[in-house]
mmCIF file of N, CA, C and O and ligand atoms in Angstrom:
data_model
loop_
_atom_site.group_PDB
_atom_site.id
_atom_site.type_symbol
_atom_site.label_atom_id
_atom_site.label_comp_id
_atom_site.label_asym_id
_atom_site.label_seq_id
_atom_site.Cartn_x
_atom_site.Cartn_y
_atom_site.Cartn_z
ATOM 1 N N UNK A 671 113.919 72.642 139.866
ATOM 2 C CA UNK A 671 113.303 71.910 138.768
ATOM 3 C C UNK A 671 112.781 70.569 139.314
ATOM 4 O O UNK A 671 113.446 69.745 139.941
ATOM 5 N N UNK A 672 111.516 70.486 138.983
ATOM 6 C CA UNK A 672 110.648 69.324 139.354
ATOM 7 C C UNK A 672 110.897 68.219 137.753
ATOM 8 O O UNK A 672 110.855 68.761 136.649
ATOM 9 N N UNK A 673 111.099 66.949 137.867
ATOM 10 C CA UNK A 673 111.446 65.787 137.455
ATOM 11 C C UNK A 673 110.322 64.661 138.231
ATOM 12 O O UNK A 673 110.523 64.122 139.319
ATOM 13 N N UNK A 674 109.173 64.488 137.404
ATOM 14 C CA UNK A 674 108.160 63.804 137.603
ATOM 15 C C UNK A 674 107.420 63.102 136.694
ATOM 16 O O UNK A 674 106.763 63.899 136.025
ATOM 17 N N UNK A 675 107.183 61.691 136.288
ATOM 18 C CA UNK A 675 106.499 61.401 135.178
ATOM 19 C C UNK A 675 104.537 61.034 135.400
ATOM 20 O O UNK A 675 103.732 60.314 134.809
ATOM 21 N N UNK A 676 104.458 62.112 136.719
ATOM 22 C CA UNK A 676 102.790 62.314 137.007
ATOM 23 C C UNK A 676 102.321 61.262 137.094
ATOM 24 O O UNK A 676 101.092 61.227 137.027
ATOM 25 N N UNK A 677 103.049 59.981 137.276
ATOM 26 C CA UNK A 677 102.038 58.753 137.121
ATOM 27 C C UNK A 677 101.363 58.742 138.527
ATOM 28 O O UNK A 677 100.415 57.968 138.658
ATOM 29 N N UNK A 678 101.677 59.390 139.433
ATOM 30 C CA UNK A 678 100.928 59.436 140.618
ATOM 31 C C UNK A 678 101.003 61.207 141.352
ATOM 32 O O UNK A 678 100.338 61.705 142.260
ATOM 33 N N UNK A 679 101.891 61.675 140.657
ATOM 34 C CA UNK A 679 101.702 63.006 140.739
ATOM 35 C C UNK A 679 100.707 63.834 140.485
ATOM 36 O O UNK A 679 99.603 63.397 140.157
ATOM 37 N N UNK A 680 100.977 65.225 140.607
ATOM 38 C CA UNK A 680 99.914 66.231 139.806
ATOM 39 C C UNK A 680 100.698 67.413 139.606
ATOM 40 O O UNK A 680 101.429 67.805 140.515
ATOM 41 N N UNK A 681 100.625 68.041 138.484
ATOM 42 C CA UNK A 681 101.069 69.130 138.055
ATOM 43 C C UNK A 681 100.520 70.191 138.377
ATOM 44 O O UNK A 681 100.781 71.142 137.641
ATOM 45 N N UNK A 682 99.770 70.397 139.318
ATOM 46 C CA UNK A 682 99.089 71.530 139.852
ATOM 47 C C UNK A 682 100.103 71.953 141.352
ATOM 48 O O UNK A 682 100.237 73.133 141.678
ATOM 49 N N UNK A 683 100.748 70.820 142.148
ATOM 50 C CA UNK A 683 101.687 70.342 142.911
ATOM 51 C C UNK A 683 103.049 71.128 142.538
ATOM 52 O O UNK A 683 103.810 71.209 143.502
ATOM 53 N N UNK A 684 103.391 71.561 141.675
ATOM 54 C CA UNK A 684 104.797 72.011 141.155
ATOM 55 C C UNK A 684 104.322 73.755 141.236
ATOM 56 O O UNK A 684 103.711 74.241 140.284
ATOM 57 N N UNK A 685 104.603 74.433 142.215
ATOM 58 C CA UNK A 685 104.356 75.462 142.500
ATOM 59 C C UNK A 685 105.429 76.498 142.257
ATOM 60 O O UNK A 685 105.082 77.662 142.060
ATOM 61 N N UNK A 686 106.883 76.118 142.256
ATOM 62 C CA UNK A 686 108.019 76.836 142.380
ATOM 63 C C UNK A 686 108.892 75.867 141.291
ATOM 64 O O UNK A 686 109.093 74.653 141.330
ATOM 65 N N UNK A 687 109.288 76.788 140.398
ATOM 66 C CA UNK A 687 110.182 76.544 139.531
ATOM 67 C C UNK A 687 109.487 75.440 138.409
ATOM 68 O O UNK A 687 108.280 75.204 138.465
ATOM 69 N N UNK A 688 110.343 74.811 137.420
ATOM 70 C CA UNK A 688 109.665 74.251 136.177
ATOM 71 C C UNK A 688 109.141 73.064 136.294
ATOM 72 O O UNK A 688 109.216 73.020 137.521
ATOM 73 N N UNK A 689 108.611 71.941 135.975
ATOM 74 C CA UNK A 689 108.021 70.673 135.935
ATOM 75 C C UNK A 689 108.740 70.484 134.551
ATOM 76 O O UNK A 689 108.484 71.246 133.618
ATOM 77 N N UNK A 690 109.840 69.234 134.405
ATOM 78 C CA UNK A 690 110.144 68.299 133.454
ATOM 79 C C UNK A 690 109.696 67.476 133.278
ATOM 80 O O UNK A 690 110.374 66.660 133.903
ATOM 81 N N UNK A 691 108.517 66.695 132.576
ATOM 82 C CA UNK A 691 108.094 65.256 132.499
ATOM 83 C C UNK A 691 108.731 64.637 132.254
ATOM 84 O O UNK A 691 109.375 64.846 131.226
ATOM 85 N N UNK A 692 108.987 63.398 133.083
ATOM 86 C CA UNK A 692 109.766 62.070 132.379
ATOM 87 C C UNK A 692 109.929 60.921 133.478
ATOM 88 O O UNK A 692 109.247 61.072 134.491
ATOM 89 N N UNK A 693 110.380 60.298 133.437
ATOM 90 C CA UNK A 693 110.561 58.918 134.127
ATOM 91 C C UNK A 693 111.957 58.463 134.429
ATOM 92 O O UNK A 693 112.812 58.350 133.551
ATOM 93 N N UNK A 694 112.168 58.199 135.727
ATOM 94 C CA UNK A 694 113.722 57.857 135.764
ATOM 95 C C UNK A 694 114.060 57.204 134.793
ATOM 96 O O UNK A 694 114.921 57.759 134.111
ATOM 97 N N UNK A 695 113.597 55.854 134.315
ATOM 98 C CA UNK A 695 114.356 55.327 133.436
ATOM 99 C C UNK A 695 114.960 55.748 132.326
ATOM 100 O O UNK A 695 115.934 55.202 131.807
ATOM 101 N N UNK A 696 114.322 56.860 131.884
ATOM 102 C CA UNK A 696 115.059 57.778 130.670
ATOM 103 C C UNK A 696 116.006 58.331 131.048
ATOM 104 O O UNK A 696 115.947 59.560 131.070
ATOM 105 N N UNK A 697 117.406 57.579 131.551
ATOM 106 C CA UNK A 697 118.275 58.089 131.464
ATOM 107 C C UNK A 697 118.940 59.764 130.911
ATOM 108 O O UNK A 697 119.443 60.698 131.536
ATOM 109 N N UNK A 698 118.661 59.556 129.592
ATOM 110 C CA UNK A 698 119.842 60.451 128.876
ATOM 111 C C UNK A 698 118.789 61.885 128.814
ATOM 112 O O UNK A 698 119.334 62.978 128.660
ATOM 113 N N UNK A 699 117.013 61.790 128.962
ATOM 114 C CA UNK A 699 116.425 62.763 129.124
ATOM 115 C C UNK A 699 116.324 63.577 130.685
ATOM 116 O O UNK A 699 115.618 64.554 130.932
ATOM 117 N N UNK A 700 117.218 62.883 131.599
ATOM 118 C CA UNK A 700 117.091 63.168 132.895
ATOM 119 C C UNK A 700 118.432 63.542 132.966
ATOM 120 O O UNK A 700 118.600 64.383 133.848
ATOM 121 N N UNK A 701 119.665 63.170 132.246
ATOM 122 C CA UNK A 701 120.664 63.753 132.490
ATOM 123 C C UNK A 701 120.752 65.097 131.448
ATOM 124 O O UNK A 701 121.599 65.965 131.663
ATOM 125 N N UNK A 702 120.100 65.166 130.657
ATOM 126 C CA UNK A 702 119.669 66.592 129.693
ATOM 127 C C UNK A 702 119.040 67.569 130.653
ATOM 128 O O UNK A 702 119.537 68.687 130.788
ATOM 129 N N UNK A 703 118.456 67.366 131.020
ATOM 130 C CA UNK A 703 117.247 68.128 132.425
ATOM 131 C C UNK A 703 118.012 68.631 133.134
ATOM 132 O O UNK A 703 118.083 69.838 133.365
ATOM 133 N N UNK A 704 118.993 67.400 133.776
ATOM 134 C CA UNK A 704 120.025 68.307 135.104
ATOM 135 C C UNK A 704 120.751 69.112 134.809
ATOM 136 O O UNK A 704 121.056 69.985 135.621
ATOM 137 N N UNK A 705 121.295 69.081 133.477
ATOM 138 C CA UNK A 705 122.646 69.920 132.825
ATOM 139 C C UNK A 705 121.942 71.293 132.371
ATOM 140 O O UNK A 705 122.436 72.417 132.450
ATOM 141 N N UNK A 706 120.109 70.787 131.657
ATOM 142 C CA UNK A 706 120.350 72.513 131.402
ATOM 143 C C UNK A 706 119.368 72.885 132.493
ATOM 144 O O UNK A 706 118.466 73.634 132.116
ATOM 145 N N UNK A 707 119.352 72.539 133.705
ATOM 146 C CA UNK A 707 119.068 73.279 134.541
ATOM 147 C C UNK A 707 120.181 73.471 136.052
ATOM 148 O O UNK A 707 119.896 73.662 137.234
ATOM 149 N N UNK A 708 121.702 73.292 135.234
ATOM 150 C CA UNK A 708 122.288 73.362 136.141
ATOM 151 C C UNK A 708 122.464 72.748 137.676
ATOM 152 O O UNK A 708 123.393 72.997 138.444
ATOM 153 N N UNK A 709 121.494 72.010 137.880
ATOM 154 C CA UNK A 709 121.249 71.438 139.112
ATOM 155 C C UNK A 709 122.212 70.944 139.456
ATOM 156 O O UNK A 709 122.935 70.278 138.715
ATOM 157 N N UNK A 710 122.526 71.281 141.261
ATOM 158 C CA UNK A 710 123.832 70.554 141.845
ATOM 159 C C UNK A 710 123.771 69.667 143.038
ATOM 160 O O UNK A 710 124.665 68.954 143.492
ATOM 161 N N UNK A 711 122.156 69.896 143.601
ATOM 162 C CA UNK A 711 121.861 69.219 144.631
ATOM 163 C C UNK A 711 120.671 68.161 143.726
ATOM 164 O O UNK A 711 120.049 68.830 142.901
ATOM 165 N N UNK A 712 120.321 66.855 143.745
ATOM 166 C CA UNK A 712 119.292 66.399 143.967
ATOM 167 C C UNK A 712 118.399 65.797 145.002
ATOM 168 O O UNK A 712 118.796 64.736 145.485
ATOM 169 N N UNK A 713 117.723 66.085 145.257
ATOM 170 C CA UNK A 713 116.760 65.799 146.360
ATOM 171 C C UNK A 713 115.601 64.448 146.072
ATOM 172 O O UNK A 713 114.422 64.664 145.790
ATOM 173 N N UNK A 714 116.086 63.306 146.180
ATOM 174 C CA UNK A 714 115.001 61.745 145.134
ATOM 175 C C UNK A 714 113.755 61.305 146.087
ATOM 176 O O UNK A 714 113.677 60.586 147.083
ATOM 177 N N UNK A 715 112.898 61.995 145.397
ATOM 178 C CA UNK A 715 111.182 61.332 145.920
ATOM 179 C C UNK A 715 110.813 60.628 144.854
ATOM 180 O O UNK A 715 109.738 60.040 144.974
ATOM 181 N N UNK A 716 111.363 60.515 143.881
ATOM 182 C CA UNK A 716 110.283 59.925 142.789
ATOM 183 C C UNK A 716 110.260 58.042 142.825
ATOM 184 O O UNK A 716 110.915 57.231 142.169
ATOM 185 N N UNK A 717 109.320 57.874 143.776
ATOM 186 C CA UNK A 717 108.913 56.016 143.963
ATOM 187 C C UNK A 717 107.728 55.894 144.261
ATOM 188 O O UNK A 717 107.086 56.846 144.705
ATOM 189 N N UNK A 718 107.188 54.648 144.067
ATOM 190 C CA UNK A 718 106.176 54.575 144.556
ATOM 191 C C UNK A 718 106.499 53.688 146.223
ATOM 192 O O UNK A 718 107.399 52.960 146.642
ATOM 193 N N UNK A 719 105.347 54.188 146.733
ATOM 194 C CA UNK A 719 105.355 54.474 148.434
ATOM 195 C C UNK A 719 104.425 53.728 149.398
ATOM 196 O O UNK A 719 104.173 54.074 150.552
ATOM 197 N N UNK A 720 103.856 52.433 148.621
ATOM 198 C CA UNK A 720 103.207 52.444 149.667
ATOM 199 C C UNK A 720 103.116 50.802 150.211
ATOM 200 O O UNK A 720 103.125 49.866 149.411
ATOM 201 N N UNK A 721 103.043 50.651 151.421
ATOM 202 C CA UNK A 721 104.108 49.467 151.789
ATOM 203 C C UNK A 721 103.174 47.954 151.564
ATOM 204 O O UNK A 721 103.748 46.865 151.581
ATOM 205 N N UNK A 722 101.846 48.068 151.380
ATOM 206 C CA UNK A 722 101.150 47.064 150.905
ATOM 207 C C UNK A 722 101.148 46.675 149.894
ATOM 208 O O UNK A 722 101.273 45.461 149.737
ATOM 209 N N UNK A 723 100.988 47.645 148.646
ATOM 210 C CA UNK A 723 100.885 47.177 147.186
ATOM 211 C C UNK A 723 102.957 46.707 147.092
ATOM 212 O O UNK A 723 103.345 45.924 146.224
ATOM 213 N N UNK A 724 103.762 47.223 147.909
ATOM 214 C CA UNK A 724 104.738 46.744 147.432
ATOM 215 C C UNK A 724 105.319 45.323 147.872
ATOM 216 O O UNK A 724 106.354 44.696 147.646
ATOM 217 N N UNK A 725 103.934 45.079 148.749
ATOM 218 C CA UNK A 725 104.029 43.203 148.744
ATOM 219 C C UNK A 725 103.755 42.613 147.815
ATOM 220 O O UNK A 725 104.384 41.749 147.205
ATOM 221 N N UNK A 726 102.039 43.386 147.522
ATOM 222 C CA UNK A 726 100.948 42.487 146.508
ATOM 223 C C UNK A 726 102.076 42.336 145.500
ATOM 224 O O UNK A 726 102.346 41.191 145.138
ATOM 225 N N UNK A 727 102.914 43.576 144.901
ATOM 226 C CA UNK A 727 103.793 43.734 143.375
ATOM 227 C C UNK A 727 104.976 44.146 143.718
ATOM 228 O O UNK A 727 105.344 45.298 143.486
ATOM 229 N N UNK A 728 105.918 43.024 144.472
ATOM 230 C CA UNK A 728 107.126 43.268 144.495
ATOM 231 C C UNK A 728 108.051 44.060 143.238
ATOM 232 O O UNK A 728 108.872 44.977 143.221
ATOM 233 N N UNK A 729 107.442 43.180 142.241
ATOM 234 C CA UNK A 729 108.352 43.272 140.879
ATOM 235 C C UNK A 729 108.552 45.023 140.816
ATOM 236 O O UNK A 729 109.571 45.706 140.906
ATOM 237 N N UNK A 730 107.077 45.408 140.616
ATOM 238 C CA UNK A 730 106.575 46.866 140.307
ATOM 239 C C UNK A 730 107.799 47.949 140.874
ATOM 240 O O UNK A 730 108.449 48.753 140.206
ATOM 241 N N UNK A 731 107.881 47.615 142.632
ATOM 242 C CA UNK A 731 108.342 48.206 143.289
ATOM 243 C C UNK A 731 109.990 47.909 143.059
ATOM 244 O O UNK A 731 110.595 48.974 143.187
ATOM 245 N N UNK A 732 110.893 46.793 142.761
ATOM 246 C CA UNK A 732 112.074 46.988 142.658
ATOM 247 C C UNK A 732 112.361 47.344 141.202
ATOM 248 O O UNK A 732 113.368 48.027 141.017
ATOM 249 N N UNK A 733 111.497 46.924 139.935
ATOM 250 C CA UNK A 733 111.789 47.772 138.842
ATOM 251 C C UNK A 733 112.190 49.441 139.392
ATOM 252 O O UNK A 733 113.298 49.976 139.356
ATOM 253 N N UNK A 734 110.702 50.101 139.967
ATOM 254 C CA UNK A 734 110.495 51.265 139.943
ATOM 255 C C UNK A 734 111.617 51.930 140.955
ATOM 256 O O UNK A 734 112.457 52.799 140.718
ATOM 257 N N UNK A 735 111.402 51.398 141.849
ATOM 258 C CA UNK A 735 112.880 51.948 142.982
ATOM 259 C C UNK A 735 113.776 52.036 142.879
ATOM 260 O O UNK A 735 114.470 53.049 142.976
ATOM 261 N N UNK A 736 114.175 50.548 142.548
ATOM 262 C CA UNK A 736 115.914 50.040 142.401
ATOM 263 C C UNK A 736 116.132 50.599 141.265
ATOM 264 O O UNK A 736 116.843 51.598 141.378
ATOM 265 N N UNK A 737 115.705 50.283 139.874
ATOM 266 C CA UNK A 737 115.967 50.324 138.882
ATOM 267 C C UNK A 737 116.039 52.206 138.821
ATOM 268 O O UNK A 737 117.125 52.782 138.744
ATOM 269 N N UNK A 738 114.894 52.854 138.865
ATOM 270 C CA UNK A 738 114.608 53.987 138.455
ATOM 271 C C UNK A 738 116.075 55.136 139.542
ATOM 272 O O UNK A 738 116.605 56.112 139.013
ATOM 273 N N UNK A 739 116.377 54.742 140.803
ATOM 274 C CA UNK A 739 117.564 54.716 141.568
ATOM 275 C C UNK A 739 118.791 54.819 140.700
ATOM 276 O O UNK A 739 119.547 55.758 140.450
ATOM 277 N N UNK A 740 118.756 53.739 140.373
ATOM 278 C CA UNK A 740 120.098 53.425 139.998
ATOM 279 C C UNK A 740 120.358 54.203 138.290
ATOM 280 O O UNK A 740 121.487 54.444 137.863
ATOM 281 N N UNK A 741 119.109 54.490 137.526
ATOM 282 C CA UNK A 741 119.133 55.370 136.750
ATOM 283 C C UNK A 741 119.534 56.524 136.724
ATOM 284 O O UNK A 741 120.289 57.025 135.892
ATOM 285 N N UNK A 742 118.907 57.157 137.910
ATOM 286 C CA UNK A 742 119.059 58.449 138.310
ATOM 287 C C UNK A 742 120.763 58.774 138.368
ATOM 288 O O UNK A 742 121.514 59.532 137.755
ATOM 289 N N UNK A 743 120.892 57.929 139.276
ATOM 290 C CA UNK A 743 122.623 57.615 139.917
ATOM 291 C C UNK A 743 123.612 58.050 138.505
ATOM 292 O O UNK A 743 124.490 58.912 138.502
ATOM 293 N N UNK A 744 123.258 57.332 137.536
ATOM 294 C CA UNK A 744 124.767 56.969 136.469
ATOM 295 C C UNK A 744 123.852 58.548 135.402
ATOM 296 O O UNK A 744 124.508 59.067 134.499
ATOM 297 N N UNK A 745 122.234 59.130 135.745
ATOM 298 C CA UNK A 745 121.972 60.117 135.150
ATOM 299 C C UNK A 745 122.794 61.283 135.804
ATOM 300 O O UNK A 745 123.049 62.167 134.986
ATOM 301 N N UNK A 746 123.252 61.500 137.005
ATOM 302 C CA UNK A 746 124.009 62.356 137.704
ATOM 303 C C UNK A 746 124.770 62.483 137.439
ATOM 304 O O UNK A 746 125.229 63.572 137.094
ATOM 305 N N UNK A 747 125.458 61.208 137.457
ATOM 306 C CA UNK A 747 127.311 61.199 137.150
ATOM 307 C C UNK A 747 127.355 61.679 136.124
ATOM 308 O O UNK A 747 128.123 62.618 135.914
ATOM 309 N N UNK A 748 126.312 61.039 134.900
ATOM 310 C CA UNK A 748 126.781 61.816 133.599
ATOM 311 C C UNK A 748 126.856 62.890 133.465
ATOM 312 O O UNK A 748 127.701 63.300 132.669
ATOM 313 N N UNK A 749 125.897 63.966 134.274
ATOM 314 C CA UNK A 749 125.694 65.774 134.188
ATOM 315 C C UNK A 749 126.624 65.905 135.337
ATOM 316 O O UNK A 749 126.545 67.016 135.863
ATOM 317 N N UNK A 750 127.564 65.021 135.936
ATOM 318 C CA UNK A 750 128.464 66.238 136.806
ATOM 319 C C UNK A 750 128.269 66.698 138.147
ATOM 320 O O UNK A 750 128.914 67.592 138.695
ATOM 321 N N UNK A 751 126.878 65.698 138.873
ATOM 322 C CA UNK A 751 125.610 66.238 139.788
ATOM 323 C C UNK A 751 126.535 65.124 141.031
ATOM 324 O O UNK A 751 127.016 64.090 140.568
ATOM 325 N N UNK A 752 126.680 65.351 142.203
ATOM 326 C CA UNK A 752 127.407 64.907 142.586
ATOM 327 C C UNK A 752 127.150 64.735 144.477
ATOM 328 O O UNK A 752 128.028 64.545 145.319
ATOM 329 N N UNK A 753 125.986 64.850 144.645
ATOM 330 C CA UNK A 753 125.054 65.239 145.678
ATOM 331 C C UNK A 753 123.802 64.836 145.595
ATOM 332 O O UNK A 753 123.005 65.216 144.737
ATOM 333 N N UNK A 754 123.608 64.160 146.360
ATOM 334 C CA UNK A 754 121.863 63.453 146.495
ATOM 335 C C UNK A 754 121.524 63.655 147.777
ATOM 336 O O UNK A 754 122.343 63.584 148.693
ATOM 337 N N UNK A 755 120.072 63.968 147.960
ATOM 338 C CA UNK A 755 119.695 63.970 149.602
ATOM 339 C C UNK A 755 118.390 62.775 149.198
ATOM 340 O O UNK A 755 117.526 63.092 148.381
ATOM 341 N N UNK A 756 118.384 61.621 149.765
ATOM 342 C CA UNK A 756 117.663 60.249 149.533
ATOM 343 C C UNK A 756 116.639 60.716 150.942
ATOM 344 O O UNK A 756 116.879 61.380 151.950
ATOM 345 N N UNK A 757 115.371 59.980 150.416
ATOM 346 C CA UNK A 757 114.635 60.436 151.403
ATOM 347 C C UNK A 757 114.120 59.117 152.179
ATOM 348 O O UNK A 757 113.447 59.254 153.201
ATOM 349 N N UNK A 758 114.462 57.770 151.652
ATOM 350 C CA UNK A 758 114.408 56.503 152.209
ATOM 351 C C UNK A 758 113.091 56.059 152.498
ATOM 352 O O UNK A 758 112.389 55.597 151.598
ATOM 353 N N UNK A 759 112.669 56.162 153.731
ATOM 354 C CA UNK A 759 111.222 55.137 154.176
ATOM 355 C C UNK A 759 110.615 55.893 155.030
ATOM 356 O O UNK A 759 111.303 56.886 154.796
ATOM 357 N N UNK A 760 109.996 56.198 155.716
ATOM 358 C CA UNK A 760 109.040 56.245 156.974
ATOM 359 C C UNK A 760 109.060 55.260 158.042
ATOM 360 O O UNK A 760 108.931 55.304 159.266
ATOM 361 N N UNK A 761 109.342 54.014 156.845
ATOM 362 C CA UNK A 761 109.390 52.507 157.487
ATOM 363 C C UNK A 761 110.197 51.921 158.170
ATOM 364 O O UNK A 761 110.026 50.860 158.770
ATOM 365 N N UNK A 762 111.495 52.829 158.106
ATOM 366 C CA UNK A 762 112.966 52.298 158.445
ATOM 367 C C UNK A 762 113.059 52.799 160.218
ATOM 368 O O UNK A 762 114.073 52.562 160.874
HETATM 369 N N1 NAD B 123 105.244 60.028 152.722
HETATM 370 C C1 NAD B 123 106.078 59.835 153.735
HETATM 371 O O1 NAD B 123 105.717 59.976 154.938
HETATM 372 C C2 NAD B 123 107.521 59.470 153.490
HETATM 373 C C3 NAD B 123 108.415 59.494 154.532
HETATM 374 C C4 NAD B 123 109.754 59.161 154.308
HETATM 375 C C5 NAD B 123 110.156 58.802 153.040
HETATM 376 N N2 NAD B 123 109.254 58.762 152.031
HETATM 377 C C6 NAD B 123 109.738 58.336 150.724
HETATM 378 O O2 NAD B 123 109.667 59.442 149.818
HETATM 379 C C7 NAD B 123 109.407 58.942 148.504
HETATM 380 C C8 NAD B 123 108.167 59.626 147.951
HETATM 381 O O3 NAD B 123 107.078 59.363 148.828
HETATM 382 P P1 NAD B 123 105.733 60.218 148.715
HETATM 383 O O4 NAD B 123 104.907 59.906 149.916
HETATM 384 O O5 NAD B 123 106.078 61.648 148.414
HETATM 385 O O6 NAD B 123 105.070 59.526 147.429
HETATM 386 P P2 NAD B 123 104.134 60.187 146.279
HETATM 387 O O7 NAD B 123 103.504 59.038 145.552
HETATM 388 O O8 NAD B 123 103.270 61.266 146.844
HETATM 389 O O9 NAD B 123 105.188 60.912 145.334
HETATM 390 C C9 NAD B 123 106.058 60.173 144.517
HETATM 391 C C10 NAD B 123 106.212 60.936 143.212
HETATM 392 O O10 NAD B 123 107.149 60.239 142.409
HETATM 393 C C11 NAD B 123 106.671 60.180 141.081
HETATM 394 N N3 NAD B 123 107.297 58.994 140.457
HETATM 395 C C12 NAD B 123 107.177 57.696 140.813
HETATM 396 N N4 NAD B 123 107.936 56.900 140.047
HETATM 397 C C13 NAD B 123 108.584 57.729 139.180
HETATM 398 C C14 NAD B 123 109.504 57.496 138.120
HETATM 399 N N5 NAD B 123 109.927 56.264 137.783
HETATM 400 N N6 NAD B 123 109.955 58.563 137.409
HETATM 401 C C15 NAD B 123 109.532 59.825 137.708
HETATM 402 N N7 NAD B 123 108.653 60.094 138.692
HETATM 403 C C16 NAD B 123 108.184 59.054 139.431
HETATM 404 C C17 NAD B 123 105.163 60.103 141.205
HETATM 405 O O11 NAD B 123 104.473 60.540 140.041
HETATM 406 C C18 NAD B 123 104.918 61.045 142.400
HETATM 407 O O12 NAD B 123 104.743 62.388 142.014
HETATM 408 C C19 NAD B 123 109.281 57.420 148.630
HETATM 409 O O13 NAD B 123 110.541 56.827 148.363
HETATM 410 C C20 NAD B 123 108.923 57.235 150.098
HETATM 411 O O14 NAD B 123 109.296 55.946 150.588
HETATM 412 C C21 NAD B 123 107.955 59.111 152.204
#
């Protein structure tokens, strides 16, 4: 199950299995998602990526990262999900 709110995505991209729209920050609709799709691994791409605009708009980027992160995080715990594979930087 794909968990994407397309703001830079595309739904043509989701080839295997379902597309959920939504946005990390929706918590309680992302921990609904994991539970009824059983999910036990998550695998987190959903940030924005790109290392210039996240100078020009710091803010943008630690709302969207940190924040949308740390959503995800307490959205897991709540469904029981207990496994993340983080995919970090290119940059690191
Ligand atoms: N591209 C690389 O070479 C590379 C290498 C290592 C790590 N990464 C990391 O992987 C992650 C994804 O990079 P990418 O190149 O695939 O970027 P991308 O922009 O192609 O994909 C990011 C996806 O996340 C979605 N998204 C963004 N914010 C969201 C939110 N709040 N809620 C739901 N969906 C959201 C976007 O719509 C998009 O589909 C980033 O953290 C990046 O640093 C990328």
């Amino acid at each position: 199950m794909v968990f994407d709110n397309l703001s830079r995505g595309h739904r043509a991209a989701v080839r295997w299995g379902s597309l959920v729209e939504g946005d990390l920050a929706e918590r309680g609709k992302l921990a609904a998602a994991l539970e009824r799709h059983r999910v036990s691994v998550v695998m987190h791409f959903a940030a924005h990526a790109y290392v210039g605009e996240s100078v020009t708009d710091p803010a943008l980027y630690y709302a969207n990262n940190l924040g949308g992160s740390l959503s995800l995080l307490e959205a897991m715990r709540e469904a029981g999900v207990d496994k993340i594979v983080f995919s970090s930087t290119c940059a690191t």
